[in-house]
GROMACS .gro file of C-alpha atoms in nm:
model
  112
    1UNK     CA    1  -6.384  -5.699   2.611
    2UNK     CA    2  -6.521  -5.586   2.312
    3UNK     CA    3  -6.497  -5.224   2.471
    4UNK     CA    4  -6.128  -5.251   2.591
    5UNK     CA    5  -6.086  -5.346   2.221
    6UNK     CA    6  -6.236  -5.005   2.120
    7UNK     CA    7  -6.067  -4.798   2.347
    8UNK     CA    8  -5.732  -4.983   2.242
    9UNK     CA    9  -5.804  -4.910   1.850
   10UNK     CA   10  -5.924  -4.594   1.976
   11UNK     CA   11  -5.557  -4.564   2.141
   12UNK     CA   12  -5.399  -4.719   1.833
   13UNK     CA   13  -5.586  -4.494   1.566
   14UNK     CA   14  -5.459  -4.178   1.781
   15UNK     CA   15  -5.099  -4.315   1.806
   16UNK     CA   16  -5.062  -4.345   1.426
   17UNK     CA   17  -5.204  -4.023   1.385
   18UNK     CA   18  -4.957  -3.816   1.585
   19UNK     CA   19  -4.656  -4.040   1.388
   20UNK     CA   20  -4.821  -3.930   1.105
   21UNK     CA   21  -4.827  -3.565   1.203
   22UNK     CA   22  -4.481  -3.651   1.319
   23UNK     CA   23  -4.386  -3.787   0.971
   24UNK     CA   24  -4.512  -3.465   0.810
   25UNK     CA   25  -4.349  -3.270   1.058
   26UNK     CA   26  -4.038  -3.427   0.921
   27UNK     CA   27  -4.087  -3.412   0.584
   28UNK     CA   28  -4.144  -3.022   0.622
   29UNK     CA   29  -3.863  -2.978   0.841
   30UNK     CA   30  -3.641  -3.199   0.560
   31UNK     CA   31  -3.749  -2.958   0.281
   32UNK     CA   32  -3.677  -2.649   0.512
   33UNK     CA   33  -3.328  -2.788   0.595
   34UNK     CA   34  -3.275  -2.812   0.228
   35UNK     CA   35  -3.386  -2.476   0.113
   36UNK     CA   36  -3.189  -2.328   0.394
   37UNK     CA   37  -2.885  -2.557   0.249
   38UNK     CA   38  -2.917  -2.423  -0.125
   39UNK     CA   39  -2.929  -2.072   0.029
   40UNK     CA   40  -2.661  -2.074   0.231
   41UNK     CA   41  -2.480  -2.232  -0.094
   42UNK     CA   42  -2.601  -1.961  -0.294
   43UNK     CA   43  -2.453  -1.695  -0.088
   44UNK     CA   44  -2.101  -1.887  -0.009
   45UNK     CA   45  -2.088  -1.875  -0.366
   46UNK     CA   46  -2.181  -1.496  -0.399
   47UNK     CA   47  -1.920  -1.443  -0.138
   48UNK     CA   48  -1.657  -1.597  -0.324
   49UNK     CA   49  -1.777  -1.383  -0.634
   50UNK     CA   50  -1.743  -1.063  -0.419
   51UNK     CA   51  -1.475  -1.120  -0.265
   52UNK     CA   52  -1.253  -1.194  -0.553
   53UNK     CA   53  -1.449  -0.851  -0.705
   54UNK     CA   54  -1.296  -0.694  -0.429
   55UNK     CA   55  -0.955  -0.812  -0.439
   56UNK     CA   56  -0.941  -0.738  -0.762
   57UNK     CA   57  -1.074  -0.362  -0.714
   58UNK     CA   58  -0.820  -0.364  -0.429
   59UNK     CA   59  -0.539  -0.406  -0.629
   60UNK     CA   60  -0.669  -0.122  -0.874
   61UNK     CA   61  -0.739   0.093  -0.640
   62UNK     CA   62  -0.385   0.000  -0.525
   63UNK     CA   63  -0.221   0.067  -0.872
   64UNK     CA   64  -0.398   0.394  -0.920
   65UNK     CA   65  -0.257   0.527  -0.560
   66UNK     CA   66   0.066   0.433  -0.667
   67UNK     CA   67   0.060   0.584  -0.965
   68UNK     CA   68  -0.096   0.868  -0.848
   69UNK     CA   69   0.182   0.928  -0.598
   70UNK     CA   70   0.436   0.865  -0.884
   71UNK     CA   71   0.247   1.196  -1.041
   72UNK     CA   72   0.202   1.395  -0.696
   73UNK     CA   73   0.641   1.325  -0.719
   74UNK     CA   74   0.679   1.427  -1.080
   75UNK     CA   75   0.435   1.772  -1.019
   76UNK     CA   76   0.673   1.825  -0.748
   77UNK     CA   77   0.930   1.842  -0.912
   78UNK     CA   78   0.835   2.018  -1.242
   79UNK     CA   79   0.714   2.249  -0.960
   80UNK     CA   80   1.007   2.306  -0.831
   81UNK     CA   81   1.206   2.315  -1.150
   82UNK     CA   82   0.977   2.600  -1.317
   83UNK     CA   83   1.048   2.811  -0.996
   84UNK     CA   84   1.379   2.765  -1.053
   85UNK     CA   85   1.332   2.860  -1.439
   86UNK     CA   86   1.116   3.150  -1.309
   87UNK     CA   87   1.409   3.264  -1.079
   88UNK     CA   88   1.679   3.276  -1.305
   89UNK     CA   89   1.464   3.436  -1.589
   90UNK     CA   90   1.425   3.692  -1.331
   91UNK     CA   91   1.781   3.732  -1.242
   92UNK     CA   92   1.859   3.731  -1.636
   93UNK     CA   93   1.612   3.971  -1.677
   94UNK     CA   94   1.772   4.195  -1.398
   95UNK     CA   95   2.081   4.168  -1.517
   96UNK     CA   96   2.008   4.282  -1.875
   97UNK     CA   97   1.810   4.565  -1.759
   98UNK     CA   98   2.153   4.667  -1.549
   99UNK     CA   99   2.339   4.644  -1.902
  100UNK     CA  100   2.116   4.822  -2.082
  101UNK     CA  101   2.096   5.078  -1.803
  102UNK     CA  102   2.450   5.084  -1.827
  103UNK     CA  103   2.507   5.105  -2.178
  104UNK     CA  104   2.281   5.430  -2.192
  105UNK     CA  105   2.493   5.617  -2.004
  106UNK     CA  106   2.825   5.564  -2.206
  107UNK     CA  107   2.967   5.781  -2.462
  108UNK     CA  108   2.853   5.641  -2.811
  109UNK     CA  109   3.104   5.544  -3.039
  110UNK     CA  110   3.159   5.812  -3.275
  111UNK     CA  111   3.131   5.699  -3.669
  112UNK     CA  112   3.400   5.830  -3.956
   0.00000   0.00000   0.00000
C-alpha cells in the first residue's frame, strides 16, 4: 500500500505541476492579450489622428483646386481680353498708318 501511495503522490505531484505550467501558461497568455489590447488601442487612436489629418488636408487640397480653377478662369479671360487689346491696337495702328499715308499725298495747305 505504501507503494500505491507513492505512485498516487507521484501522480498527484505531476498533476499539480502541469496546472501549474497551465497557470503560467495563462498568466503569459493574459499579459499577451493585454499588450496586444493597448496596441491595438494605440493605433485606433493613431487612426483617428490620421484620419482627421487627412480630412482636413482633403479639404485644403480641395480649396486650393478650387481656387486654382477660379485663376485657370480669370487667366482665361485676361487672355483673351489682351488678344483682343492686341487686335484692335493693331487695327488702330493700321488705320493711322492709312491716314498718314494718306495725308502725305495731299496738297499742303498753302500759308498767307
Amino acid at each position: 500500500m505504501t507503494q500505491q501511495g507513492a505512485v498516487l503522490q507521484g501522480y498527484n505531484n505531476e498533476l499539480v505541476k502541469c496546472i501549474e505550467d497551465l497557470c503560467m501558461q495563462k498568466e503569459e497568455l493574459n499579459k499577451q492579450i493585454q499588450q496586444a489590447e493597448e496596441e491595438k488601442n494605440k493605433l485606433q487612436h493613431e487612426i483617428q489622428v490620421l484620419s482627421e489629418q487627412l480630412e482636413c488636408v482633403c479639404e485644403s487640397l480641395a480649396q486650393k483646386v478650387a481656387s486654382r480653377n477660379e485663376l485657370d478662369k480669370i487667366l482665361a479671360e485676361t487672355e483673351a481680353a489682351y488678344m483682343k487689346i492686341l487686335d484692335s491696337s493693331r487695327t488702330l495702328l493700321n488705320v493711322l498708318k492709312k491716314e498718314v499715308g494718306s495725308l502725305k499725298h495731299t496738297p499742303e495747305l498753302k500759308t498767307n
